[in-house]
Coordinates of C-alpha atoms and ligand atoms in Angstrom, one line a residue:
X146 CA 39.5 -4.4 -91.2
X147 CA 43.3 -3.6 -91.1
X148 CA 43.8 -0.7 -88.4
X149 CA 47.8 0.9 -88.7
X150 CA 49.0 1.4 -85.0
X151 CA 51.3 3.6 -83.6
X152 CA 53.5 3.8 -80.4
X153 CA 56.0 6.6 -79.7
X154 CA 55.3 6.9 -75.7
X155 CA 59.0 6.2 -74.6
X156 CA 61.7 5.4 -76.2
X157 CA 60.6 2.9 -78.9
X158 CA 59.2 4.1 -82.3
X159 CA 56.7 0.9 -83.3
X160 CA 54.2 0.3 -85.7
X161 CA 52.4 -2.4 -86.7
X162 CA 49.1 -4.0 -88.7
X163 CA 46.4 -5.4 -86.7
X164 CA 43.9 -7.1 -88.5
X165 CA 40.3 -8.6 -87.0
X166 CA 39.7 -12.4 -87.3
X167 CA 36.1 -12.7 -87.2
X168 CA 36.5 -14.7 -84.5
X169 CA 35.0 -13.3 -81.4
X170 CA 37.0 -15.3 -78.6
X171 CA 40.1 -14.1 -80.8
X172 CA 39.4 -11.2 -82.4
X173 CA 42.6 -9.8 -83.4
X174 CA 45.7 -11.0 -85.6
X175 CA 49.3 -9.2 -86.2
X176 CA 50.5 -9.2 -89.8
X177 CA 53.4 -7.0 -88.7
X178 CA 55.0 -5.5 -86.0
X179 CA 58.2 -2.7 -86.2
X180 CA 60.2 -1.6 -82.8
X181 CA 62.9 0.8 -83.2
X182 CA 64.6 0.9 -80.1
X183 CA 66.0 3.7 -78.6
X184 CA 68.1 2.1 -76.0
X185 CA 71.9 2.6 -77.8
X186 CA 71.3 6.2 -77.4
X187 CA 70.1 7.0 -74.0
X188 CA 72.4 4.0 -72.3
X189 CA 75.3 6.9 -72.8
X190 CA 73.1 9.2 -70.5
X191 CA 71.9 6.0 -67.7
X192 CA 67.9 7.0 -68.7
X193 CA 66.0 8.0 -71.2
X194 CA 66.6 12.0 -72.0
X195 CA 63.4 13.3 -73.2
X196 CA 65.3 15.2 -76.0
X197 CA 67.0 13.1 -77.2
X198 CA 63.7 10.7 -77.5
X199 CA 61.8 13.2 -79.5
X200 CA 64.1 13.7 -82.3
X201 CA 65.0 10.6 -82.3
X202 CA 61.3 9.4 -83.0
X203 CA 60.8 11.8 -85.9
X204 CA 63.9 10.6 -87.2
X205 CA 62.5 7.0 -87.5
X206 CA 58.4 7.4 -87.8
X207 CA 58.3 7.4 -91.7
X208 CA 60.6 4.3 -91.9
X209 CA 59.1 1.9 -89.0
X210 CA 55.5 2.7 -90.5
X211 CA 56.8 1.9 -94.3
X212 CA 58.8 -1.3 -92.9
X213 CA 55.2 -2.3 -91.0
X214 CA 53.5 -2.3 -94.2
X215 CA 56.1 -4.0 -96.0
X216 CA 56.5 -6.5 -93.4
X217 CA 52.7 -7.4 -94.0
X218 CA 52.8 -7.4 -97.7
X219 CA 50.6 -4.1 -97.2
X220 CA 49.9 -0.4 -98.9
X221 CA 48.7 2.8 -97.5
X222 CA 45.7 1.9 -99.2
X223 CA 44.9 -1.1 -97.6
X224 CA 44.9 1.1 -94.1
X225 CA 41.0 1.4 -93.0
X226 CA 42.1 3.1 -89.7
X227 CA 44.7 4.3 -87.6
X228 CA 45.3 4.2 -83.4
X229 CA 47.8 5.9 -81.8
X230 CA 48.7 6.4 -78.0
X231 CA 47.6 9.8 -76.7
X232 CA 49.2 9.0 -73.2
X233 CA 50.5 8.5 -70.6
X234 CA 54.0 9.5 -71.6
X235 CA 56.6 11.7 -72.4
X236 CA 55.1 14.4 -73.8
X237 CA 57.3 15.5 -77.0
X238 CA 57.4 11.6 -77.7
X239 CA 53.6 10.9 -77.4
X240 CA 53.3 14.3 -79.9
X241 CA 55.7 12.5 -82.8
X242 CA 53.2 9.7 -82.7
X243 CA 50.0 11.9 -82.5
X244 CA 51.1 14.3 -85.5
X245 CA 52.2 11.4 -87.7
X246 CA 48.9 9.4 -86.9
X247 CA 46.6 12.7 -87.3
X248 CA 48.4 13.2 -90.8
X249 CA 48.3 9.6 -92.1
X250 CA 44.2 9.4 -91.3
X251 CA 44.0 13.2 -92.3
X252 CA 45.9 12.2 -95.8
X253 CA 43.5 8.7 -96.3
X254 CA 40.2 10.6 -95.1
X255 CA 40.1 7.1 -92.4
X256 CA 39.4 7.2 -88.9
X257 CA 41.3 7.8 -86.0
X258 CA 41.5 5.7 -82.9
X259 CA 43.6 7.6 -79.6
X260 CA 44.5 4.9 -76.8
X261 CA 45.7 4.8 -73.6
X262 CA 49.4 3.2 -73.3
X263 CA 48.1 1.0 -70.4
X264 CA 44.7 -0.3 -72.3
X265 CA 47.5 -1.4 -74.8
X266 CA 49.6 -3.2 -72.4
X267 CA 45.8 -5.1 -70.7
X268 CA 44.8 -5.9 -74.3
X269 CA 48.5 -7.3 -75.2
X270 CA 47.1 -10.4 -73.1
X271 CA 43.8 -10.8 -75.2
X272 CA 45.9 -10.1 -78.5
X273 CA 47.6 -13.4 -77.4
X274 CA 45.9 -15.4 -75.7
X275 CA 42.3 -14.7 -77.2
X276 CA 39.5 -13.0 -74.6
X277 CA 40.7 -14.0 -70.9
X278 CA 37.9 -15.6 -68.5
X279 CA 36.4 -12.1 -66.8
X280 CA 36.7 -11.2 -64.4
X281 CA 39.9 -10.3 -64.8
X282 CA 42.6 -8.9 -62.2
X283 CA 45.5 -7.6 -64.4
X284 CA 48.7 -6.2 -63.4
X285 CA 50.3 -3.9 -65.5
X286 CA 53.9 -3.7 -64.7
X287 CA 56.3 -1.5 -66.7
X288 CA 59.4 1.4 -66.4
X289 CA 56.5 4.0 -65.7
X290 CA 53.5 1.9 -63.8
X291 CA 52.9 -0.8 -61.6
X292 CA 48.7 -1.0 -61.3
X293 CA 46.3 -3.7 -61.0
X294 CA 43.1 -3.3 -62.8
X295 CA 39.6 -5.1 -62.5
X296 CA 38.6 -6.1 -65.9
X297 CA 34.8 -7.4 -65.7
X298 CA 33.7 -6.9 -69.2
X299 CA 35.6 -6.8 -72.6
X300 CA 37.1 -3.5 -72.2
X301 CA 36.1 -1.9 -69.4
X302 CA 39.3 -1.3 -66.7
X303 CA 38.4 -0.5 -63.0
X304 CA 41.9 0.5 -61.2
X305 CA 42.3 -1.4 -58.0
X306 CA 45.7 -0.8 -56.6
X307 CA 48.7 0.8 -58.1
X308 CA 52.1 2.0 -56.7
X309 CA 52.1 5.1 -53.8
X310 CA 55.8 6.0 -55.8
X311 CA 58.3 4.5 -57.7
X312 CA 57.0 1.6 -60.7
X313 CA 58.4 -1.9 -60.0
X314 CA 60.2 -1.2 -63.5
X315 CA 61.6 1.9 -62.5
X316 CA 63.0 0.2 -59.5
X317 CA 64.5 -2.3 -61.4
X318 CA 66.4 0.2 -63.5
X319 CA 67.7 2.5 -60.8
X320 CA 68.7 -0.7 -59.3
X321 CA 70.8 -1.4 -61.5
X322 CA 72.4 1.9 -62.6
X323 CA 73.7 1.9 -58.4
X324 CA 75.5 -1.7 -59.0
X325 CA 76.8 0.1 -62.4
X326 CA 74.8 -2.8 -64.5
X327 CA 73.7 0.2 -67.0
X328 CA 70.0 0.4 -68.6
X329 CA 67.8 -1.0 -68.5
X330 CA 68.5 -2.4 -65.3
X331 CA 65.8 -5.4 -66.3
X332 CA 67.3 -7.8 -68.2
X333 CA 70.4 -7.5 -66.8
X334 CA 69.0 -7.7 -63.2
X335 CA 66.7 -11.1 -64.3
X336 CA 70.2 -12.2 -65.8
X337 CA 72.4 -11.9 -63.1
X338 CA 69.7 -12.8 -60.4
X339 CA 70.0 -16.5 -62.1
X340 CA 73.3 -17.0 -60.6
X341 CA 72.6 -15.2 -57.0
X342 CA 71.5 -16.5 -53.5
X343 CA 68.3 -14.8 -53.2
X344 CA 68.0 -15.3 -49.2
X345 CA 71.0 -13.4 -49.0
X346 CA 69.9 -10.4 -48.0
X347 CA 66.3 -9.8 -46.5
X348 CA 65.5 -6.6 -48.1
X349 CA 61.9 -5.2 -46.3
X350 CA 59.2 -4.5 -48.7
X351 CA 56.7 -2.1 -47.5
X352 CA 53.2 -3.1 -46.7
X353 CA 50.6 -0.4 -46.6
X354 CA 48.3 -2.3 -44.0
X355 CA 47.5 0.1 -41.5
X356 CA 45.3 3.4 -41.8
X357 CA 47.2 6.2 -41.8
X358 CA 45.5 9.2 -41.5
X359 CA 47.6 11.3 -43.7
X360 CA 47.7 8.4 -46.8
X361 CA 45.6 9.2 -49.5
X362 CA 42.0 7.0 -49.9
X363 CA 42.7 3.4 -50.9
X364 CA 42.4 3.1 -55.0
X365 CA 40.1 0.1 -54.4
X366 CA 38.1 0.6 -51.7
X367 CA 34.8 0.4 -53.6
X368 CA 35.6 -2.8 -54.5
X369 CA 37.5 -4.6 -51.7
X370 CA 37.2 -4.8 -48.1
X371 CA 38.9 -1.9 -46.2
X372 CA 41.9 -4.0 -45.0
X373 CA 42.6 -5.8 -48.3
X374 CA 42.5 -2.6 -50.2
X375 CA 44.8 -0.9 -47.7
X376 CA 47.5 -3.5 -48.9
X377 CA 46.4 -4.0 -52.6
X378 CA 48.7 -0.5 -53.0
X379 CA 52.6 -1.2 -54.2
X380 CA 55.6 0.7 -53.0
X381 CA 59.4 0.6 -54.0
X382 CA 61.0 3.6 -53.0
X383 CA 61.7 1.9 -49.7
X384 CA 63.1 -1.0 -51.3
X385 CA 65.7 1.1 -53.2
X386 CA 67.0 2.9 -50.8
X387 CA 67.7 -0.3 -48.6
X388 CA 69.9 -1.7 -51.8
X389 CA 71.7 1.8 -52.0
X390 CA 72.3 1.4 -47.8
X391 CA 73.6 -2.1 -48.7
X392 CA 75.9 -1.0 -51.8
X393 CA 77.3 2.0 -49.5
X394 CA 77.7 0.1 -47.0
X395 CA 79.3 -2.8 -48.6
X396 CA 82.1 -0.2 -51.5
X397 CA 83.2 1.2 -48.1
X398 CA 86.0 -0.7 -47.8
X399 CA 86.6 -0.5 -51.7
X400 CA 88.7 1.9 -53.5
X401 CA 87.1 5.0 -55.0
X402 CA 85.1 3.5 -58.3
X403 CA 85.4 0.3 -57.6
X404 CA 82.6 -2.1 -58.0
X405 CA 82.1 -5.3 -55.5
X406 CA 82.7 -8.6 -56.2
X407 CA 80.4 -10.3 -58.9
X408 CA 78.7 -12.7 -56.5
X409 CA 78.0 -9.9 -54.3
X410 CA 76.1 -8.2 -57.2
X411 CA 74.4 -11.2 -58.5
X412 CA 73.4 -11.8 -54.7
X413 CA 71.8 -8.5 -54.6
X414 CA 70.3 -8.8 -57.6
X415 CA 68.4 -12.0 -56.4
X416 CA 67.6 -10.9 -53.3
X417 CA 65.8 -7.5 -54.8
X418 CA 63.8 -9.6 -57.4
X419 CA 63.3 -11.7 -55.0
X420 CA 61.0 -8.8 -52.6
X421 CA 60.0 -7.4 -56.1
X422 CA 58.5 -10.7 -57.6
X423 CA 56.8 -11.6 -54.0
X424 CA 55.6 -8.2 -54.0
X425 CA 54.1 -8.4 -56.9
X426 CA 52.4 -11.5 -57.3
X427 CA 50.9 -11.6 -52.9
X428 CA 49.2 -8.3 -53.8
X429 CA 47.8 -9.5 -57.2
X430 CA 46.7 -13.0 -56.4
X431 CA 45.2 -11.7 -53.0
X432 CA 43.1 -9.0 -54.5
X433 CA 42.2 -11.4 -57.3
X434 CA 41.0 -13.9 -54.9
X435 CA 38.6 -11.2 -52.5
X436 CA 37.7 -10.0 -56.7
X437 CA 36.5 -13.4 -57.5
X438 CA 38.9 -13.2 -60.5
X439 CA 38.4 -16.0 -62.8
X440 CA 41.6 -15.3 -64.3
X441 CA 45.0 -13.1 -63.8
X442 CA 46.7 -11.1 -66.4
X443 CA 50.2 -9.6 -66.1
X444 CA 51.0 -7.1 -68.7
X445 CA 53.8 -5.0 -69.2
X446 CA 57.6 -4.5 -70.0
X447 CA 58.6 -6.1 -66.2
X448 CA 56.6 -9.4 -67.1
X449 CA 58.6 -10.0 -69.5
X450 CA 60.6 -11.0 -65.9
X451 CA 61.6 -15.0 -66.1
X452 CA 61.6 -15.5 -62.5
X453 CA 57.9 -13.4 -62.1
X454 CA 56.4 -15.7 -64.8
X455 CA 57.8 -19.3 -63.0
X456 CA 56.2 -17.9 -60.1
X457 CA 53.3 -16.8 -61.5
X458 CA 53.0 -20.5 -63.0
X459 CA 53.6 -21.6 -59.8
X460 CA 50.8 -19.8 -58.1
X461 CA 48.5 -20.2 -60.7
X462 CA 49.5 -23.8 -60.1
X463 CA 48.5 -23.7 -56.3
X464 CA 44.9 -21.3 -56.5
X465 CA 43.7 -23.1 -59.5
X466 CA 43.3 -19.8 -60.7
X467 CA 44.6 -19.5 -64.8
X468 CA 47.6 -16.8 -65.2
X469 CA 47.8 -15.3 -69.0
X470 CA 51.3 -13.1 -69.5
X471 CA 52.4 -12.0 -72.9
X472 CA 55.2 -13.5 -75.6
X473 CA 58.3 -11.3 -74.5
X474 CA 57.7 -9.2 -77.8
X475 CA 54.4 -8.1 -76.6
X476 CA 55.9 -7.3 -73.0
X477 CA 57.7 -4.5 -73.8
X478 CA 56.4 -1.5 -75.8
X479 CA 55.3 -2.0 -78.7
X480 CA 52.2 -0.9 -81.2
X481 CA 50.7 -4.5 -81.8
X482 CA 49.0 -3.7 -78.6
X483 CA 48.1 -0.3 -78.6
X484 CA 46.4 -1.6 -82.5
X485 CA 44.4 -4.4 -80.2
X486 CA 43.1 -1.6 -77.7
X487 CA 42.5 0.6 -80.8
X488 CA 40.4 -2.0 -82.7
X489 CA 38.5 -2.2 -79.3
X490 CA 37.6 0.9 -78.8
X491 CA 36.6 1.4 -82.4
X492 CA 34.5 -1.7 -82.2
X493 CA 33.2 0.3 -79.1
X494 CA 32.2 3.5 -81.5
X495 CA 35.1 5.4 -80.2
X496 CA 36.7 7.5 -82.9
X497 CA 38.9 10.9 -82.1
X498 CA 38.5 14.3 -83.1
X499 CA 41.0 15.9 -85.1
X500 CA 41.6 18.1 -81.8
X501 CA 42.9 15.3 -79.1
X502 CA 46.2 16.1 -77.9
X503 CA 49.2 13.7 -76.4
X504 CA 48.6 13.8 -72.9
X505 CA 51.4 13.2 -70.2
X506 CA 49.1 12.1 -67.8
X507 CA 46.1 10.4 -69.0
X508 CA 43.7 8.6 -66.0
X509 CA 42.5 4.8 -67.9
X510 CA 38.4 4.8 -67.5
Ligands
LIG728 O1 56.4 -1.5 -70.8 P1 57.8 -1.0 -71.0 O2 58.6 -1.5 -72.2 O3 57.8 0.6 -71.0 C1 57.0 1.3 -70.2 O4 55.8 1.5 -70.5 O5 57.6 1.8 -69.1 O6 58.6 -1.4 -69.7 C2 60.0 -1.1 -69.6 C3 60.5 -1.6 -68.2 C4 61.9 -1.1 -67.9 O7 61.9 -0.6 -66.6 C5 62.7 -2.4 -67.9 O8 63.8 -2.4 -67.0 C6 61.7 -3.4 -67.6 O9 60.5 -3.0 -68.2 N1 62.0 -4.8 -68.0 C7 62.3 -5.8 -67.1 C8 62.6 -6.9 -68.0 N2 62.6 -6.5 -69.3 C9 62.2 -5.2 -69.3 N3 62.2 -5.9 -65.8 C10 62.5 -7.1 -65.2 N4 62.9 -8.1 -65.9 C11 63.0 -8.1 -67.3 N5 63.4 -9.2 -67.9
LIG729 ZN1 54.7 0.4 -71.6

């Protein structure tokens, strides 16, 4: 079976062909995989511009799908389905995908497959490394998310902790645009935070331990004890702001514009991966542990993070328990994944309606 998959959710237009093995511990195989970045275009604007995203994806739909199949020695006719992401995302983005898709199985009288960005980014790590040992706690770390999931069977996703505000990505990127690094503020942060002290500064990172009567319900508490699911939630907003305190506080002296001295930066940067990455991995290796995880998975466009995967190695080192991250081009966005979760779910007997919609906001069952 050779399903055609399609991801328009941000600001990449991919497609790609996902073909089954037969082989049930490694069910799925890429014969191509097209990302058109957007990142040229809304660099100008510091952010993607929802606008500009759109157009920009109908612009380039038609040609990433024909150079998927071409990359994979493919015709329209050798398509037997088609999965698309419905959400979450930007809306007019998610819609380019949606329409095209809906055509495309429409035209071929084949079946359609909608799928959730984030089922995409979980199943990037069985598209790679074949079916993880379940259970599985899997953090799924991106521009727009930063949620760890309980995955106990092939497919099924329980949430279990997931940011109270800003995503660890998101962070990352507004980060950067403060020290005037441009975006995305990842790479450039992960860069630059290779030549930086990271004890420089001792930014706090917020830890939601206590019970605050006017926080919302802890996402896991069915499934961890009170206490550890209290903490099992991520926050960054707090982090940010102590980097903008330290950037003010620091360009006072400086003329008007000016930027501080490159150390400085590359101190900073350090230091804030530093609280992001410790963040990060205490929250998922702790939950995994009170989970009885038999594996972690870290998914998502901020995994593609160098200094989060040597310390991931590292931990996994320590607990004995295995870490599975993705090849960098299955990190970021991309449709090879969102074909691995669509070939899931149709395996599962899930086909769409011609009526589903792109949805913003889309909850992951
Ligand atoms: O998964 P993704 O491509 O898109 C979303 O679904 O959001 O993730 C994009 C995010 C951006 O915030 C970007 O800055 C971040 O992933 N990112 C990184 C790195 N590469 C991309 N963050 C830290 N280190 C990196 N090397
Ligand atoms: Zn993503």
């Amino acid at each position: 079976m050779n399903l055609l998959a399609i991801e328009t959710s941000c600001d990449e237009t991919a497609a790609a062909l996902v073909a089954e093995t037969g082989d049930a511990a490694r069910p799925w195989h890429v014969r191509s995989s097209i990302v058109a970045s957007q990142t040229d275009i809304h660099r100008e604007w510091g952010g993607v511009v929802p606008e500009l995203a759109s157009r920009q994806h109908v612009r380039d739909i038609c040609g990433v799908v024909e150079a998927a199949l071409a990359q994979a020695g493919a015709q329209q006719a050798d398509v037997d389905a088609v999965a698309v992401t419905q959400g979450p995302g930007l809306v007019g983005s998610l819609l380019v995908g949606v329409a095209f898709a809906k055509t495309f199985a429409w035209a071929r009288d084949i079946p359609i497959v909608p799928v959730h960005h984030l089922a995409g980014h979980i199943e990037s790590l069985t598209l790679a490394h074949g079916e993880l040992p379940l259970p599985a706690a899997v953090l799924v770390v991106s521009g727009g998310h930063t949620s760890l999931y309980l995955v106990s069977e092939p497919g099924a996703y329980r949430l279990v902790g997931r940011t109270r505000d800003d995503a660890a990505g998101e962070a990352y990127d507004k980060v950067a645009k403060l020290l005037g690094l441009g975006y995305p503020g990842g790479p450039v942060i992960d860069r630059l935070a290779r030549q930086g002290r990271e004890d420089r500064f001792m930014f706090p990172v917020t830890r939601l331990t206590h019970a605050d009567r006017n926080a919302p319900r802890a996402t896991g508490a069915d499934l961890l004890p009170a206490d550890v699911a209290r903490r099992t939630d991520f926050s960054f907003s707090g982090l940010k702001t102590a980097v903008l305190r330290l950037v003010q506080e620091r360009s006072a002296g400086l003329a008007p514009g000016a930027m501080l001295p490159p150390d400085e930066v590359a101190d900073i940067c350090a230091s804030f991966q530093r609280a992001v990455v410790d963040a990060l991995l205490e929250r998922t290796f702790e939950a995994a542990r009170w989970l009885g995880a038999r594996s972690v998975g870290i998914a998502g466009g901020v995994s593609a993070n160098s200094r989060l995967r040597a310390d991931a190695e590292a931990r996994a080192a320590r607990s004995g328990l295995p870490v599975f991250v993705p090849p960098i081009a299955l990190s970021t966005d991309n449709a090879a994944m969102i074909g691995a979760a669509g070939l899931r779910r149709y395996r599962a007997g899930v086909v769409g309606s011609w009526e589903f919609n792109a949805e913003a906001s889309l909850p992951l069952s």
